[in-house]
PDB file of C-alpha atoms in Angstrom:
ATOM      1  CA  MET B 291      60.700  -3.529  48.758  1.00  0.00           C
ATOM      2  CA  ALA B 292      62.091  -5.542  51.649  1.00  0.00           C
ATOM      3  CA  VAL B 293      62.585  -4.999  55.353  1.00  0.00           C
ATOM      4  CA  LYS B 294      66.274  -4.495  56.075  1.00  0.00           C
ATOM      5  CA  MET B 295      67.844  -5.215  59.448  1.00  0.00           C
ATOM      6  CA  ASN B 296      71.475  -4.889  60.436  1.00  0.00           C
ATOM      7  CA  THR B 297      72.965  -7.309  62.946  1.00  0.00           C
ATOM      8  CA  GLN B 298      76.453  -7.795  64.283  1.00  0.00           C
ATOM      9  CA  TYR B 299      77.005 -10.508  61.653  1.00  0.00           C
ATOM     10  CA  GLY B 300      75.704  -8.584  58.648  1.00  0.00           C
ATOM     11  CA  SER B 301      72.436  -7.482  57.125  1.00  0.00           C
ATOM     12  CA  ILE B 302      69.163  -9.362  56.765  1.00  0.00           C
ATOM     13  CA  ASN B 303      66.656  -8.611  54.007  1.00  0.00           C
ATOM     14  CA  ILE B 304      63.140 -10.005  54.428  1.00  0.00           C
ATOM     15  CA  ASP B 305      60.940  -9.737  51.343  1.00  0.00           C
ATOM     16  CA  ASN B 306      57.420  -8.350  51.691  1.00  0.00           C
ATOM     17  CA  ASP B 307      55.968 -11.614  50.344  1.00  0.00           C
ATOM     18  CA  VAL B 308      57.482 -13.445  53.315  1.00  0.00           C
ATOM     19  CA  ILE B 309      55.993 -10.913  55.718  1.00  0.00           C
ATOM     20  CA  ALA B 310      52.632 -11.154  53.909  1.00  0.00           C
ATOM     21  CA  THR B 311      52.645 -14.947  54.250  1.00  0.00           C
ATOM     22  CA  VAL B 312      53.395 -14.760  57.981  1.00  0.00           C
ATOM     23  CA  VAL B 313      50.746 -12.053  58.485  1.00  0.00           C
ATOM     24  CA  GLY B 314      48.148 -13.915  56.412  1.00  0.00           C
ATOM     25  CA  GLY B 315      48.778 -17.164  58.247  1.00  0.00           C
ATOM     26  CA  ALA B 316      48.463 -15.439  61.605  1.00  0.00           C
ATOM     27  CA  ALA B 317      45.290 -13.616  60.583  1.00  0.00           C
ATOM     28  CA  THR B 318      43.466 -16.652  59.190  1.00  0.00           C
ATOM     29  CA  ASP B 319      44.379 -18.761  62.226  1.00  0.00           C
ATOM     30  CA  ASN B 320      41.967 -16.780  64.429  1.00  0.00           C
ATOM     31  CA  TYR B 321      38.423 -17.745  65.339  1.00  0.00           C
ATOM     32  CA  GLY B 322      35.914 -15.717  63.341  1.00  0.00           C
ATOM     33  CA  VAL B 323      38.174 -15.070  60.349  1.00  0.00           C
ATOM     34  CA  VAL B 324      36.877 -16.770  57.216  1.00  0.00           C
ATOM     35  CA  GLY B 325      39.854 -15.743  55.093  1.00  0.00           C
ATOM     36  CA  MET B 326      41.851 -12.969  53.492  1.00  0.00           C
ATOM     37  CA  ALA B 327      40.424 -10.469  51.008  1.00  0.00           C
ATOM     38  CA  SER B 328      42.212  -8.621  48.220  1.00  0.00           C
ATOM     39  CA  LYS B 329      43.292  -5.073  49.039  1.00  0.00           C
ATOM     40  CA  ASN B 330      42.186  -3.922  45.555  1.00  0.00           C
ATOM     41  CA  GLN B 331      39.069  -5.929  44.845  1.00  0.00           C
ATOM     42  CA  ILE B 332      38.090  -3.854  41.801  1.00  0.00           C
ATOM     43  CA  LYS B 333      41.579  -3.878  40.268  1.00  0.00           C
ATOM     44  CA  ASP B 334      42.187  -7.577  40.977  1.00  0.00           C
ATOM     45  CA  ASN B 335      38.608  -8.415  39.932  1.00  0.00           C
ATOM     46  CA  MET B 336      38.420 -10.634  42.969  1.00  0.00           C
ATOM     47  CA  ASN B 337      35.649 -10.756  45.502  1.00  0.00           C
ATOM     48  CA  GLU B 338      36.432 -14.217  46.765  1.00  0.00           C
ATOM     49  CA  ILE B 339      38.569 -15.465  49.615  1.00  0.00           C
ATOM     50  CA  LEU B 340      42.297 -15.583  48.841  1.00  0.00           C
ATOM     51  CA  ARG B 341      44.160 -18.867  48.988  1.00  0.00           C
ATOM     52  CA  ARG B 342      47.324 -19.274  51.042  1.00  0.00           C
ATOM     53  CA  ASP B 343      49.586 -18.637  48.034  1.00  0.00           C
ATOM     54  CA  ALA B 344      47.922 -15.258  47.350  1.00  0.00           C
ATOM     55  CA  TYR B 345      48.129 -13.692  50.823  1.00  0.00           C
ATOM     56  CA  SER B 346      50.369 -10.914  49.482  1.00  0.00           C
ATOM     57  CA  ARG B 347      47.325  -9.482  47.652  1.00  0.00           C
ATOM     58  CA  GLY B 348      45.558  -8.969  50.974  1.00  0.00           C
ATOM     59  CA  VAL B 349      48.429  -7.509  52.999  1.00  0.00           C
ATOM     60  CA  VAL B 350      50.127  -4.113  52.662  1.00  0.00           C
ATOM     61  CA  VAL B 351      53.549  -3.744  54.306  1.00  0.00           C
ATOM     62  CA  ARG B 352      55.180  -0.349  54.853  1.00  0.00           C
ATOM     63  CA  GLN B 353      58.593   0.125  56.441  1.00  0.00           C
ATOM     64  CA  VAL B 354      59.007   3.093  58.787  1.00  0.00           C
ATOM     65  CA  GLN B 355      62.596   3.266  60.080  1.00  0.00           C
ATOM     66  CA  ASP B 356      63.239  -0.001  61.988  1.00  0.00           C
ATOM     67  CA  LYS B 357      59.563  -0.843  62.398  1.00  0.00           C
ATOM     68  CA  ILE B 358      56.858  -1.815  59.958  1.00  0.00           C
ATOM     69  CA  GLU B 359      53.201  -1.002  59.519  1.00  0.00           C
ATOM     70  CA  VAL B 360      50.889  -3.703  58.214  1.00  0.00           C
ATOM     71  CA  ASP B 361      47.394  -3.482  56.734  1.00  0.00           C
ATOM     72  CA  VAL B 362      45.457  -6.769  56.850  1.00  0.00           C
ATOM     73  CA  ASN B 363      42.287  -7.220  54.760  1.00  0.00           C
ATOM     74  CA  ILE B 364      40.049  -9.954  56.153  1.00  0.00           C
ATOM     75  CA  ILE B 365      36.590 -11.444  55.795  1.00  0.00           C
ATOM     76  CA  VAL B 366      34.869 -12.335  59.062  1.00  0.00           C
ATOM     77  CA  SER B 367      32.223 -14.879  59.885  1.00  0.00           C
ATOM     78  CA  TYR B 368      28.650 -13.706  60.418  1.00  0.00           C
ATOM     79  CA  GLY B 369      27.669 -13.672  64.080  1.00  0.00           C
ATOM     80  CA  THR B 370      31.101 -12.932  65.509  1.00  0.00           C
ATOM     81  CA  LYS B 371      32.005  -9.723  67.310  1.00  0.00           C
ATOM     82  CA  ILE B 372      34.073  -7.833  64.730  1.00  0.00           C
ATOM     83  CA  SER B 373      35.942  -5.726  67.283  1.00  0.00           C
ATOM     84  CA  GLU B 374      37.107  -8.821  69.193  1.00  0.00           C
ATOM     85  CA  VAL B 375      38.095 -10.662  66.026  1.00  0.00           C
ATOM     86  CA  SER B 376      40.067  -7.614  64.860  1.00  0.00           C
ATOM     87  CA  ARG B 377      41.844  -7.270  68.216  1.00  0.00           C
ATOM     88  CA  THR B 378      42.876 -10.927  68.272  1.00  0.00           C
ATOM     89  CA  VAL B 379      44.130 -10.616  64.684  1.00  0.00           C
ATOM     90  CA  GLN B 380      46.244  -7.618  65.697  1.00  0.00           C
ATOM     91  CA  ASP B 381      47.688  -9.429  68.710  1.00  0.00           C
ATOM     92  CA  LYS B 382      48.505 -12.621  66.817  1.00  0.00           C
ATOM     93  CA  VAL B 383      50.030 -10.786  63.839  1.00  0.00           C
ATOM     94  CA  LYS B 384      52.300  -8.737  66.129  1.00  0.00           C
ATOM     95  CA  TYR B 385      53.308 -11.841  68.082  1.00  0.00           C
ATOM     96  CA  ASN B 386      54.089 -13.920  64.980  1.00  0.00           C
ATOM     97  CA  LEU B 387      56.117 -11.140  63.367  1.00  0.00           C
ATOM     98  CA  GLU B 388      58.213 -10.741  66.501  1.00  0.00           C
ATOM     99  CA  THR B 389      58.768 -14.444  67.145  1.00  0.00           C
ATOM    100  CA  MET B 390      59.183 -15.705  63.579  1.00  0.00           C
ATOM    101  CA  LEU B 391      60.958 -12.813  61.880  1.00  0.00           C
ATOM    102  CA  GLY B 392      62.280 -10.643  64.695  1.00  0.00           C
ATOM    103  CA  VAL B 393      60.429  -7.631  63.285  1.00  0.00           C
ATOM    104  CA  THR B 394      58.469  -5.254  65.493  1.00  0.00           C
ATOM    105  CA  ALA B 395      55.192  -4.103  63.989  1.00  0.00           C
ATOM    106  CA  ASP B 396      54.509  -0.497  64.917  1.00  0.00           C
ATOM    107  CA  ALA B 397      50.914  -0.724  63.669  1.00  0.00           C
ATOM    108  CA  VAL B 398      48.648  -3.545  62.544  1.00  0.00           C
ATOM    109  CA  ASN B 399      45.597  -2.110  60.796  1.00  0.00           C
ATOM    110  CA  VAL B 400      42.746  -4.574  60.271  1.00  0.00           C
ATOM    111  CA  ILE B 401      40.360  -3.783  57.421  1.00  0.00           C
ATOM    112  CA  VAL B 402      37.211  -5.908  57.382  1.00  0.00           C
ATOM    113  CA  GLN B 403      36.287  -6.264  53.698  1.00  0.00           C
ATOM    114  CA  GLY B 404      33.193  -8.353  54.239  1.00  0.00           C
ATOM    115  CA  VAL B 405      31.082 -10.669  56.341  1.00  0.00           C
ATOM    116  CA  LYS B 406      30.328 -14.202  55.194  1.00  0.00           C
ATOM    117  CA  VAL B 407      27.591 -16.525  56.365  1.00  0.00           C
ATOM    118  CA  ILE B 408      28.997 -19.966  57.056  1.00  0.00           C
ATOM    119  CA  ASN B 409      26.614 -22.912  56.849  1.00  0.00           C
ATOM    120  CA  ASP B 410      27.377 -25.425  59.602  1.00  0.00           C
TER     121      ASP B 410
END
């Protein structure tokens, strides 16, 4: 499924994989986020951090009228405040969707799948 927008020049279809890549890039660019996690860890048999080319496995995109709802599955770093990390992820995801794709996110749900200890 793709997000469809109508403009004065015609229609624009943005594939969910494109949205997932933008969302995943925005989420992992925040302090305290170690990486993306799979939304179906048992089904995908994955409990490791997703690489950039697999962000679509960690993001769920739903279209509701002209707006979208996004679920982001992340892994956070041990010792960070999870509520602050989640809020900054929400803000950055909404901002990037609006500036890069022109899509307004009605809801950005952050699901913390795990906490990872990072050795400095």
